[in-house]
């Protein structure tokens, strides 16, 4: 069964700014693979359009993104999509770790890395929920502007797994705060998120669009190649601080968690659905 909505992502350009908007509002923009590849299409289009200097990633409806799709009618975990982020075989038709590792390497870790390296500044415009897989989208962007109704959490430890596939937590915030965030699974509201460095700025919900547009317009006046070099410079510094190798090593622990669940509970998500993850 697939979504009735033909376009899980919308794309528009205005005054050198590309707006890439998650568009499954009826499911709080839960990210299925159709959406992942639509995001990738939109971002590729923005990279190749010389008119575009800055990219804004946002969400339609009440929430930015409630996470990876673990139960909507449009869940497409068993479908084939052409690999773009990594060179590996398709997960469809494979079994066990072979299948999970192939799929999550491509659509989660690989895609987020690919997007992080886009040579144009990317701003995450976050309102409402930014949960688990939603964090990965926000963290693949260069910085985050949030509205005062935004909230952030990674409840994946409830599945017995150490957080989402893109384990940037101890780089995005301090390791101590990352442990609190993960051990409790608690929601951090916008104020707390600002305090711990998870977001750059918080504004009233009604002012969010204007604030993001204003910042994007100022960035758009900078030389494009200078922005690309600067982005690469900061990303390289972050990688020298261990981000890249940290992501790889924790990705192994993540899959150990999935495998343990499959071994003892017969399900790699430990029987969890969206409802179970909330409590
Ligand atoms: Zn996973």
PDB file of C-alpha atoms and ligand atoms in Angstrom:
ATOM      1  CA  UNK A   1       0.000   0.000   0.000  1.00  0.00           C
ATOM      2  CA  UNK A   2       1.381   3.384  -0.882  1.00  0.00           C
ATOM      3  CA  UNK A   3       0.605   6.955   0.044  1.00  0.00           C
ATOM      4  CA  UNK A   4      -2.131   8.735  -1.829  1.00  0.00           C
ATOM      5  CA  UNK A   5       0.076  11.794  -1.728  1.00  0.00           C
ATOM      6  CA  UNK A   6       2.161  11.765  -4.926  1.00  0.00           C
ATOM      7  CA  UNK A   7       4.774  14.198  -3.671  1.00  0.00           C
ATOM      8  CA  UNK A   8       6.359  13.543  -0.264  1.00  0.00           C
ATOM      9  CA  UNK A   9       8.590  16.602  -0.717  1.00  0.00           C
ATOM     10  CA  UNK A  10       7.915  19.984  -2.306  1.00  0.00           C
ATOM     11  CA  UNK A  11      10.515  22.223  -3.916  1.00  0.00           C
ATOM     12  CA  UNK A  12      10.484  25.920  -4.754  1.00  0.00           C
ATOM     13  CA  UNK A  13      13.047  28.677  -5.315  1.00  0.00           C
ATOM     14  CA  UNK A  14      12.680  32.311  -4.324  1.00  0.00           C
ATOM     15  CA  UNK A  15      15.419  34.942  -4.375  1.00  0.00           C
ATOM     16  CA  UNK A  16      18.365  32.539  -4.426  1.00  0.00           C
ATOM     17  CA  UNK A  17      16.877  30.362  -1.692  1.00  0.00           C
ATOM     18  CA  UNK A  18      15.632  26.823  -2.352  1.00  0.00           C
ATOM     19  CA  UNK A  19      12.865  25.600  -0.062  1.00  0.00           C
ATOM     20  CA  UNK A  20      12.762  21.835   0.371  1.00  0.00           C
ATOM     21  CA  UNK A  21       9.698  20.911   2.412  1.00  0.00           C
ATOM     22  CA  UNK A  22       8.746  17.518   3.832  1.00  0.00           C
ATOM     23  CA  UNK A  23       5.177  16.895   2.755  1.00  0.00           C
ATOM     24  CA  UNK A  24       3.479  14.041   4.582  1.00  0.00           C
ATOM     25  CA  UNK A  25       1.738  16.243   7.132  1.00  0.00           C
ATOM     26  CA  UNK A  26      -0.969  13.642   7.783  1.00  0.00           C
ATOM     27  CA  UNK A  27       1.792  11.423   9.250  1.00  0.00           C
ATOM     28  CA  UNK A  28       3.772  14.212  10.910  1.00  0.00           C
ATOM     29  CA  UNK A  29       6.235  13.933   8.012  1.00  0.00           C
ATOM     30  CA  UNK A  30       7.350  10.442   9.003  1.00  0.00           C
ATOM     31  CA  UNK A  31      10.214   9.630   6.665  1.00  0.00           C
ATOM     32  CA  UNK A  32       9.728   6.627   4.384  1.00  0.00           C
ATOM     33  CA  UNK A  33      12.145   5.817   1.581  1.00  0.00           C
ATOM     34  CA  UNK A  34       9.952   7.564  -0.995  1.00  0.00           C
ATOM     35  CA  UNK A  35      10.498  10.726   1.024  1.00  0.00           C
ATOM     36  CA  UNK A  36      14.229  10.054   1.473  1.00  0.00           C
ATOM     37  CA  UNK A  37      14.772   9.823  -2.263  1.00  0.00           C
ATOM     38  CA  UNK A  38      12.495  12.807  -2.911  1.00  0.00           C
ATOM     39  CA  UNK A  39      14.603  14.843  -0.479  1.00  0.00           C
ATOM     40  CA  UNK A  40      17.701  13.679  -2.329  1.00  0.00           C
ATOM     41  CA  UNK A  41      16.163  14.666  -5.685  1.00  0.00           C
ATOM     42  CA  UNK A  42      15.275  18.118  -4.366  1.00  0.00           C
ATOM     43  CA  UNK A  43      18.680  18.708  -2.808  1.00  0.00           C
ATOM     44  CA  UNK A  44      20.449  17.539  -5.981  1.00  0.00           C
ATOM     45  CA  UNK A  45      18.321  19.955  -7.969  1.00  0.00           C
ATOM     46  CA  UNK A  46      19.278  22.790  -5.595  1.00  0.00           C
ATOM     47  CA  UNK A  47      22.972  21.929  -5.842  1.00  0.00           C
ATOM     48  CA  UNK A  48      22.855  22.016  -9.634  1.00  0.00           C
ATOM     49  CA  UNK A  49      20.875  25.263  -9.881  1.00  0.00           C
ATOM     50  CA  UNK A  50      23.310  28.186 -10.033  1.00  0.00           C
ATOM     51  CA  UNK A  51      20.549  30.531  -8.908  1.00  0.00           C
ATOM     52  CA  UNK A  52      20.355  28.751  -5.564  1.00  0.00           C
ATOM     53  CA  UNK A  53      22.783  29.964  -2.905  1.00  0.00           C
ATOM     54  CA  UNK A  54      21.127  28.631   0.254  1.00  0.00           C
ATOM     55  CA  UNK A  55      18.827  25.684   0.980  1.00  0.00           C
ATOM     56  CA  UNK A  56      16.108  25.673   3.644  1.00  0.00           C
ATOM     57  CA  UNK A  57      14.785  22.299   4.822  1.00  0.00           C
ATOM     58  CA  UNK A  58      11.416  22.489   6.572  1.00  0.00           C
ATOM     59  CA  UNK A  59       8.253  20.509   7.174  1.00  0.00           C
ATOM     60  CA  UNK A  60       4.632  21.089   6.110  1.00  0.00           C
ATOM     61  CA  UNK A  61       1.864  20.891   8.687  1.00  0.00           C
ATOM     62  CA  UNK A  62       2.125  20.739  12.435  1.00  0.00           C
ATOM     63  CA  UNK A  63       5.555  19.128  12.779  1.00  0.00           C
ATOM     64  CA  UNK A  64       8.997  19.167  11.200  1.00  0.00           C
ATOM     65  CA  UNK A  65       9.457  15.382  11.301  1.00  0.00           C
ATOM     66  CA  UNK A  66       8.302  12.684  13.717  1.00  0.00           C
ATOM     67  CA  UNK A  67      11.059  10.267  12.665  1.00  0.00           C
ATOM     68  CA  UNK A  68      11.540   7.315  10.368  1.00  0.00           C
ATOM     69  CA  UNK A  69       8.355   5.670   9.187  1.00  0.00           C
ATOM     70  CA  UNK A  70       7.771   2.649  11.441  1.00  0.00           C
ATOM     71  CA  UNK A  71       4.078   2.141  10.805  1.00  0.00           C
ATOM     72  CA  UNK A  72       2.158   4.403   8.396  1.00  0.00           C
ATOM     73  CA  UNK A  73       0.291   2.926   5.397  1.00  0.00           C
ATOM     74  CA  UNK A  74       3.078   4.313   3.179  1.00  0.00           C
ATOM     75  CA  UNK A  75       5.852   2.439   4.936  1.00  0.00           C
ATOM     76  CA  UNK A  76       8.069   1.071   2.188  1.00  0.00           C
ATOM     77  CA  UNK A  77      10.867  -0.686   4.045  1.00  0.00           C
ATOM     78  CA  UNK A  78      10.747  -3.711   1.744  1.00  0.00           C
ATOM     79  CA  UNK A  79      10.839  -1.779  -1.511  1.00  0.00           C
ATOM     80  CA  UNK A  80      13.755  -1.317  -3.826  1.00  0.00           C
ATOM     81  CA  UNK A  81      15.198   2.097  -4.558  1.00  0.00           C
ATOM     82  CA  UNK A  82      18.317   2.834  -6.631  1.00  0.00           C
ATOM     83  CA  UNK A  83      21.324   3.251  -4.347  1.00  0.00           C
ATOM     84  CA  UNK A  84      22.833   6.711  -4.456  1.00  0.00           C
ATOM     85  CA  UNK A  85      24.629   7.272  -1.175  1.00  0.00           C
ATOM     86  CA  UNK A  86      26.831   4.164  -1.145  1.00  0.00           C
ATOM     87  CA  UNK A  87      28.017   1.401  -3.456  1.00  0.00           C
ATOM     88  CA  UNK A  88      26.372  -1.693  -2.075  1.00  0.00           C
ATOM     89  CA  UNK A  89      23.807  -4.271  -3.100  1.00  0.00           C
ATOM     90  CA  UNK A  90      20.075  -3.802  -2.653  1.00  0.00           C
ATOM     91  CA  UNK A  91      18.666  -4.874   0.727  1.00  0.00           C
ATOM     92  CA  UNK A  92      15.553  -6.398  -0.893  1.00  0.00           C
ATOM     93  CA  UNK A  93      15.750 -10.197  -1.052  1.00  0.00           C
ATOM     94  CA  UNK A  94      18.517 -10.333   1.557  1.00  0.00           C
ATOM     95  CA  UNK A  95      18.169 -11.643   5.094  1.00  0.00           C
ATOM     96  CA  UNK A  96      19.105 -10.639   8.620  1.00  0.00           C
ATOM     97  CA  UNK A  97      22.016  -8.269   9.180  1.00  0.00           C
ATOM     98  CA  UNK A  98      22.878  -8.449   5.473  1.00  0.00           C
ATOM     99  CA  UNK A  99      19.544  -6.788   4.648  1.00  0.00           C
ATOM    100  CA  UNK A 100      19.415  -4.320   7.540  1.00  0.00           C
ATOM    101  CA  UNK A 101      23.011  -3.208   7.161  1.00  0.00           C
ATOM    102  CA  UNK A 102      22.606  -2.678   3.408  1.00  0.00           C
ATOM    103  CA  UNK A 103      19.398  -0.682   3.812  1.00  0.00           C
ATOM    104  CA  UNK A 104      20.412   1.487   6.749  1.00  0.00           C
ATOM    105  CA  UNK A 105      23.872   2.157   5.296  1.00  0.00           C
ATOM    106  CA  UNK A 106      22.151   3.589   2.231  1.00  0.00           C
ATOM    107  CA  UNK A 107      18.986   5.344   3.365  1.00  0.00           C
ATOM    108  CA  UNK A 108      20.074   6.517   6.823  1.00  0.00           C
ATOM    109  CA  UNK A 109      23.804   6.914   7.461  1.00  0.00           C
ATOM    110  CA  UNK A 110      24.802   7.229   3.819  1.00  0.00           C
ATOM    111  CA  UNK A 111      22.123   9.703   2.801  1.00  0.00           C
ATOM    112  CA  UNK A 112      22.733  11.929   5.828  1.00  0.00           C
ATOM    113  CA  UNK A 113      26.449  12.022   5.090  1.00  0.00           C
ATOM    114  CA  UNK A 114      25.789  12.766   1.446  1.00  0.00           C
ATOM    115  CA  UNK A 115      23.520  15.672   2.392  1.00  0.00           C
ATOM    116  CA  UNK A 116      25.927  17.024   5.014  1.00  0.00           C
ATOM    117  CA  UNK A 117      28.523  17.377   2.269  1.00  0.00           C
ATOM    118  CA  UNK A 118      26.321  19.410  -0.065  1.00  0.00           C
ATOM    119  CA  UNK A 119      28.447  22.440  -1.026  1.00  0.00           C
ATOM    120  CA  UNK A 120      25.738  25.000  -0.254  1.00  0.00           C
ATOM    121  CA  UNK A 121      24.621  26.180   3.183  1.00  0.00           C
ATOM    122  CA  UNK A 122      21.578  24.310   4.496  1.00  0.00           C
ATOM    123  CA  UNK A 123      19.334  25.640   7.233  1.00  0.00           C
ATOM    124  CA  UNK A 124      16.923  23.361   9.093  1.00  0.00           C
ATOM    125  CA  UNK A 125      13.712  25.248   9.884  1.00  0.00           C
ATOM    126  CA  UNK A 126      12.206  23.263  12.749  1.00  0.00           C
ATOM    127  CA  UNK A 127       8.768  23.588  14.306  1.00  0.00           C
ATOM    128  CA  UNK A 128       6.794  21.055  16.348  1.00  0.00           C
ATOM    129  CA  UNK A 129       8.270  17.566  16.612  1.00  0.00           C
ATOM    130  CA  UNK A 130      11.832  16.783  15.638  1.00  0.00           C
ATOM    131  CA  UNK A 131      12.185  13.207  16.783  1.00  0.00           C
ATOM    132  CA  UNK A 132      14.746  10.462  16.104  1.00  0.00           C
ATOM    133  CA  UNK A 133      15.050  10.297  12.280  1.00  0.00           C
ATOM    134  CA  UNK A 134      13.938  13.954  12.281  1.00  0.00           C
ATOM    135  CA  UNK A 135      17.083  14.804  14.219  1.00  0.00           C
ATOM    136  CA  UNK A 136      19.132  13.183  11.461  1.00  0.00           C
ATOM    137  CA  UNK A 137      17.604  15.512   8.870  1.00  0.00           C
ATOM    138  CA  UNK A 138      18.191  18.573  11.054  1.00  0.00           C
ATOM    139  CA  UNK A 139      21.764  17.487  11.841  1.00  0.00           C
ATOM    140  CA  UNK A 140      22.614  16.954   8.187  1.00  0.00           C
ATOM    141  CA  UNK A 141      21.932  20.682   7.809  1.00  0.00           C
ATOM    142  CA  UNK A 142      24.521  23.290   8.780  1.00  0.00           C
ATOM    143  CA  UNK A 143      22.449  24.885  11.465  1.00  0.00           C
ATOM    144  CA  UNK A 144      19.020  24.849  13.025  1.00  0.00           C
ATOM    145  CA  UNK A 145      16.537  27.671  13.544  1.00  0.00           C
ATOM    146  CA  UNK A 146      13.611  26.552  15.682  1.00  0.00           C
ATOM    147  CA  UNK A 147      10.290  28.013  16.731  1.00  0.00           C
ATOM    148  CA  UNK A 148       9.262  28.113  20.372  1.00  0.00           C
ATOM    149  CA  UNK A 149       6.877  25.154  19.898  1.00  0.00           C
ATOM    150  CA  UNK A 150       9.684  22.849  18.701  1.00  0.00           C
ATOM    151  CA  UNK A 151      10.749  19.818  20.697  1.00  0.00           C
ATOM    152  CA  UNK A 152      13.506  17.279  20.220  1.00  0.00           C
ATOM    153  CA  UNK A 153      14.001  13.700  21.362  1.00  0.00           C
ATOM    154  CA  UNK A 154      15.685  10.431  20.515  1.00  0.00           C
ATOM    155  CA  UNK A 155      13.676   7.635  22.158  1.00  0.00           C
ATOM    156  CA  UNK A 156      15.398   4.857  20.192  1.00  0.00           C
ATOM    157  CA  UNK A 157      17.024   3.508  23.374  1.00  0.00           C
ATOM    158  CA  UNK A 158      13.511   2.209  24.173  1.00  0.00           C
ATOM    159  CA  UNK A 159      14.148  -0.298  21.380  1.00  0.00           C
ATOM    160  CA  UNK A 160      17.369  -1.340  23.107  1.00  0.00           C
ATOM    161  CA  UNK A 161      19.401   0.466  20.453  1.00  0.00           C
ATOM    162  CA  UNK A 162      21.891   3.286  21.176  1.00  0.00           C
ATOM    163  CA  UNK A 163      20.118   6.118  19.351  1.00  0.00           C
ATOM    164  CA  UNK A 164      19.433   6.839  15.700  1.00  0.00           C
ATOM    165  CA  UNK A 165      21.663   5.667  12.854  1.00  0.00           C
ATOM    166  CA  UNK A 166      23.452   9.024  12.471  1.00  0.00           C
ATOM    167  CA  UNK A 167      25.048   9.144  15.927  1.00  0.00           C
ATOM    168  CA  UNK A 168      26.066  12.807  16.002  1.00  0.00           C
ATOM    169  CA  UNK A 169      24.674  13.381  19.506  1.00  0.00           C
ATOM    170  CA  UNK A 170      28.000  13.872  21.364  1.00  0.00           C
ATOM    171  CA  UNK A 171      29.167  16.315  18.684  1.00  0.00           C
ATOM    172  CA  UNK A 172      25.912  18.259  18.446  1.00  0.00           C
ATOM    173  CA  UNK A 173      25.774  18.653  22.240  1.00  0.00           C
ATOM    174  CA  UNK A 174      28.159  17.825  25.047  1.00  0.00           C
ATOM    175  CA  UNK A 175      28.670  14.126  25.847  1.00  0.00           C
ATOM    176  CA  UNK A 176      27.036  14.573  29.281  1.00  0.00           C
ATOM    177  CA  UNK A 177      23.956  16.182  27.781  1.00  0.00           C
ATOM    178  CA  UNK A 178      23.902  13.537  25.036  1.00  0.00           C
ATOM    179  CA  UNK A 179      23.741  10.847  27.730  1.00  0.00           C
ATOM    180  CA  UNK A 180      20.824  12.578  29.456  1.00  0.00           C
ATOM    181  CA  UNK A 181      19.074  13.017  26.106  1.00  0.00           C
ATOM    182  CA  UNK A 182      19.527   9.325  25.251  1.00  0.00           C
ATOM    183  CA  UNK A 183      19.197   7.642  28.661  1.00  0.00           C
ATOM    184  CA  UNK A 184      15.891   9.390  29.443  1.00  0.00           C
ATOM    185  CA  UNK A 185      14.457   9.687  25.932  1.00  0.00           C
ATOM    186  CA  UNK A 186      12.946  12.919  27.268  1.00  0.00           C
ATOM    187  CA  UNK A 187      11.762  15.701  25.024  1.00  0.00           C
ATOM    188  CA  UNK A 188      13.956  18.780  25.098  1.00  0.00           C
ATOM    189  CA  UNK A 189      11.814  21.833  24.452  1.00  0.00           C
ATOM    190  CA  UNK A 190      13.102  24.693  22.306  1.00  0.00           C
ATOM    191  CA  UNK A 191      14.465  26.608  25.302  1.00  0.00           C
ATOM    192  CA  UNK A 192      16.466  23.603  26.547  1.00  0.00           C
ATOM    193  CA  UNK A 193      17.597  22.799  23.016  1.00  0.00           C
ATOM    194  CA  UNK A 194      18.992  26.312  22.706  1.00  0.00           C
ATOM    195  CA  UNK A 195      20.685  26.077  26.102  1.00  0.00           C
ATOM    196  CA  UNK A 196      22.557  22.877  25.191  1.00  0.00           C
ATOM    197  CA  UNK A 197      23.529  24.016  21.688  1.00  0.00           C
ATOM    198  CA  UNK A 198      21.202  21.694  19.803  1.00  0.00           C
ATOM    199  CA  UNK A 199      19.762  24.679  17.914  1.00  0.00           C
ATOM    200  CA  UNK A 200      21.186  28.068  16.930  1.00  0.00           C
ATOM    201  CA  UNK A 201      18.211  30.335  17.487  1.00  0.00           C
ATOM    202  CA  UNK A 202      14.648  30.114  18.780  1.00  0.00           C
ATOM    203  CA  UNK A 203      11.911  32.488  17.657  1.00  0.00           C
ATOM    204  CA  UNK A 204       8.145  32.746  18.098  1.00  0.00           C
ATOM    205  CA  UNK A 205       6.316  30.345  15.780  1.00  0.00           C
ATOM    206  CA  UNK A 206       4.765  33.247  13.903  1.00  0.00           C
ATOM    207  CA  UNK A 207       8.219  34.729  13.205  1.00  0.00           C
ATOM    208  CA  UNK A 208       9.953  31.523  12.076  1.00  0.00           C
ATOM    209  CA  UNK A 209       9.637  32.000   8.312  1.00  0.00           C
ATOM    210  CA  UNK A 210      10.791  35.622   8.433  1.00  0.00           C
ATOM    211  CA  UNK A 211      13.770  34.857  10.662  1.00  0.00           C
ATOM    212  CA  UNK A 212      14.951  32.009   8.435  1.00  0.00           C
ATOM    213  CA  UNK A 213      14.417  34.052   5.272  1.00  0.00           C
ATOM    214  CA  UNK A 214      16.386  36.954   6.745  1.00  0.00           C
ATOM    215  CA  UNK A 215      19.373  34.766   7.632  1.00  0.00           C
ATOM    216  CA  UNK A 216      19.247  32.943   4.296  1.00  0.00           C
ATOM    217  CA  UNK A 217      19.138  36.237   2.398  1.00  0.00           C
ATOM    218  CA  UNK A 218      22.255  37.488   4.211  1.00  0.00           C
ATOM    219  CA  UNK A 219      24.113  34.235   3.537  1.00  0.00           C
ATOM    220  CA  UNK A 220      23.046  34.397  -0.119  1.00  0.00           C
ATOM    221  CA  UNK A 221      25.044  37.630  -0.534  1.00  0.00           C
ATOM    222  CA  UNK A 222      28.297  35.768   0.211  1.00  0.00           C
ATOM    223  CA  UNK A 223      30.343  34.317  -2.673  1.00  0.00           C
ATOM    224  CA  UNK A 224      29.160  30.775  -3.428  1.00  0.00           C
ATOM    225  CA  UNK A 225      32.609  29.226  -3.649  1.00  0.00           C
ATOM    226  CA  UNK A 226      33.664  30.929  -0.410  1.00  0.00           C
ATOM    227  CA  UNK A 227      30.627  29.435   1.309  1.00  0.00           C
ATOM    228  CA  UNK A 228      31.445  25.992  -0.083  1.00  0.00           C
ATOM    229  CA  UNK A 229      35.039  26.212   1.175  1.00  0.00           C
ATOM    230  CA  UNK A 230      33.919  27.491   4.569  1.00  0.00           C
ATOM    231  CA  UNK A 231      31.391  24.710   4.948  1.00  0.00           C
ATOM    232  CA  UNK A 232      34.045  22.159   4.057  1.00  0.00           C
ATOM    233  CA  UNK A 233      36.488  23.770   6.516  1.00  0.00           C
ATOM    234  CA  UNK A 234      34.095  23.472   9.472  1.00  0.00           C
ATOM    235  CA  UNK A 235      33.016  19.973   8.457  1.00  0.00           C
ATOM    236  CA  UNK A 236      36.649  18.904   8.234  1.00  0.00           C
ATOM    237  CA  UNK A 237      37.261  20.298  11.729  1.00  0.00           C
ATOM    238  CA  UNK A 238      34.263  18.330  13.004  1.00  0.00           C
ATOM    239  CA  UNK A 239      35.605  15.183  11.355  1.00  0.00           C
ATOM    240  CA  UNK A 240      39.019  15.785  12.927  1.00  0.00           C
ATOM    241  CA  UNK A 241      37.156  15.872  16.239  1.00  0.00           C
ATOM    242  CA  UNK A 242      36.052  12.337  15.446  1.00  0.00           C
ATOM    243  CA  UNK A 243      32.573  12.739  13.960  1.00  0.00           C
ATOM    244  CA  UNK A 244      33.114  10.621  10.875  1.00  0.00           C
ATOM    245  CA  UNK A 245      34.828   7.684  12.566  1.00  0.00           C
ATOM    246  CA  UNK A 246      32.448   7.986  15.533  1.00  0.00           C
ATOM    247  CA  UNK A 247      29.459   7.594  13.225  1.00  0.00           C
ATOM    248  CA  UNK A 248      30.978   4.448  11.724  1.00  0.00           C
ATOM    249  CA  UNK A 249      31.848   2.821  15.032  1.00  0.00           C
ATOM    250  CA  UNK A 250      28.457   3.518  16.626  1.00  0.00           C
ATOM    251  CA  UNK A 251      26.676   2.344  13.482  1.00  0.00           C
ATOM    252  CA  UNK A 252      28.112  -1.088  14.350  1.00  0.00           C
ATOM    253  CA  UNK A 253      26.692  -0.890  17.891  1.00  0.00           C
ATOM    254  CA  UNK A 254      23.353   0.235  16.430  1.00  0.00           C
ATOM    255  CA  UNK A 255      23.236  -2.906  14.306  1.00  0.00           C
ATOM    256  CA  UNK A 256      24.275  -5.043  17.250  1.00  0.00           C
ATOM    257  CA  UNK A 257      21.131  -3.684  18.974  1.00  0.00           C
ATOM    258  CA  UNK A 258      18.946  -4.515  15.968  1.00  0.00           C
ATOM    259  CA  UNK A 259      20.459  -8.000  15.796  1.00  0.00           C
ATOM    260  CA  UNK A 260      19.980  -8.667  19.500  1.00  0.00           C
ATOM    261  CA  UNK A 261      16.309  -7.706  19.127  1.00  0.00           C
ATOM    262  CA  UNK A 262      15.931  -9.992  16.130  1.00  0.00           C
ATOM    263  CA  UNK A 263      17.595 -12.810  18.041  1.00  0.00           C
ATOM    264  CA  UNK A 264      15.637 -12.579  21.289  1.00  0.00           C
ATOM    265  CA  UNK A 265      12.378 -10.845  20.289  1.00  0.00           C
ATOM    266  CA  UNK A 266      12.091 -11.979  16.692  1.00  0.00           C
ATOM    267  CA  UNK A 267      11.883  -8.376  15.485  1.00  0.00           C
ATOM    268  CA  UNK A 268      14.745  -5.929  14.927  1.00  0.00           C
ATOM    269  CA  UNK A 269      12.684  -3.044  16.355  1.00  0.00           C
ATOM    270  CA  UNK A 270      11.771  -5.087  19.444  1.00  0.00           C
ATOM    271  CA  UNK A 271       8.107  -4.925  18.494  1.00  0.00           C
ATOM    272  CA  UNK A 272       8.034  -1.149  18.802  1.00  0.00           C
ATOM    273  CA  UNK A 273       5.721   1.029  16.759  1.00  0.00           C
ATOM    274  CA  UNK A 274       5.190   4.792  16.789  1.00  0.00           C
ATOM    275  CA  UNK A 275       2.765   4.537  19.722  1.00  0.00           C
ATOM    276  CA  UNK A 276       5.141   2.430  21.823  1.00  0.00           C
ATOM    277  CA  UNK A 277       7.984   4.875  21.245  1.00  0.00           C
ATOM    278  CA  UNK A 278       6.014   7.721  22.799  1.00  0.00           C
ATOM    279  CA  UNK A 279       5.646   6.219  26.270  1.00  0.00           C
TER     280      UNK A 279
HETATM  281 ZN1  LIG B   1      18.344   1.216  12.573  1.00  0.00          ZN
END
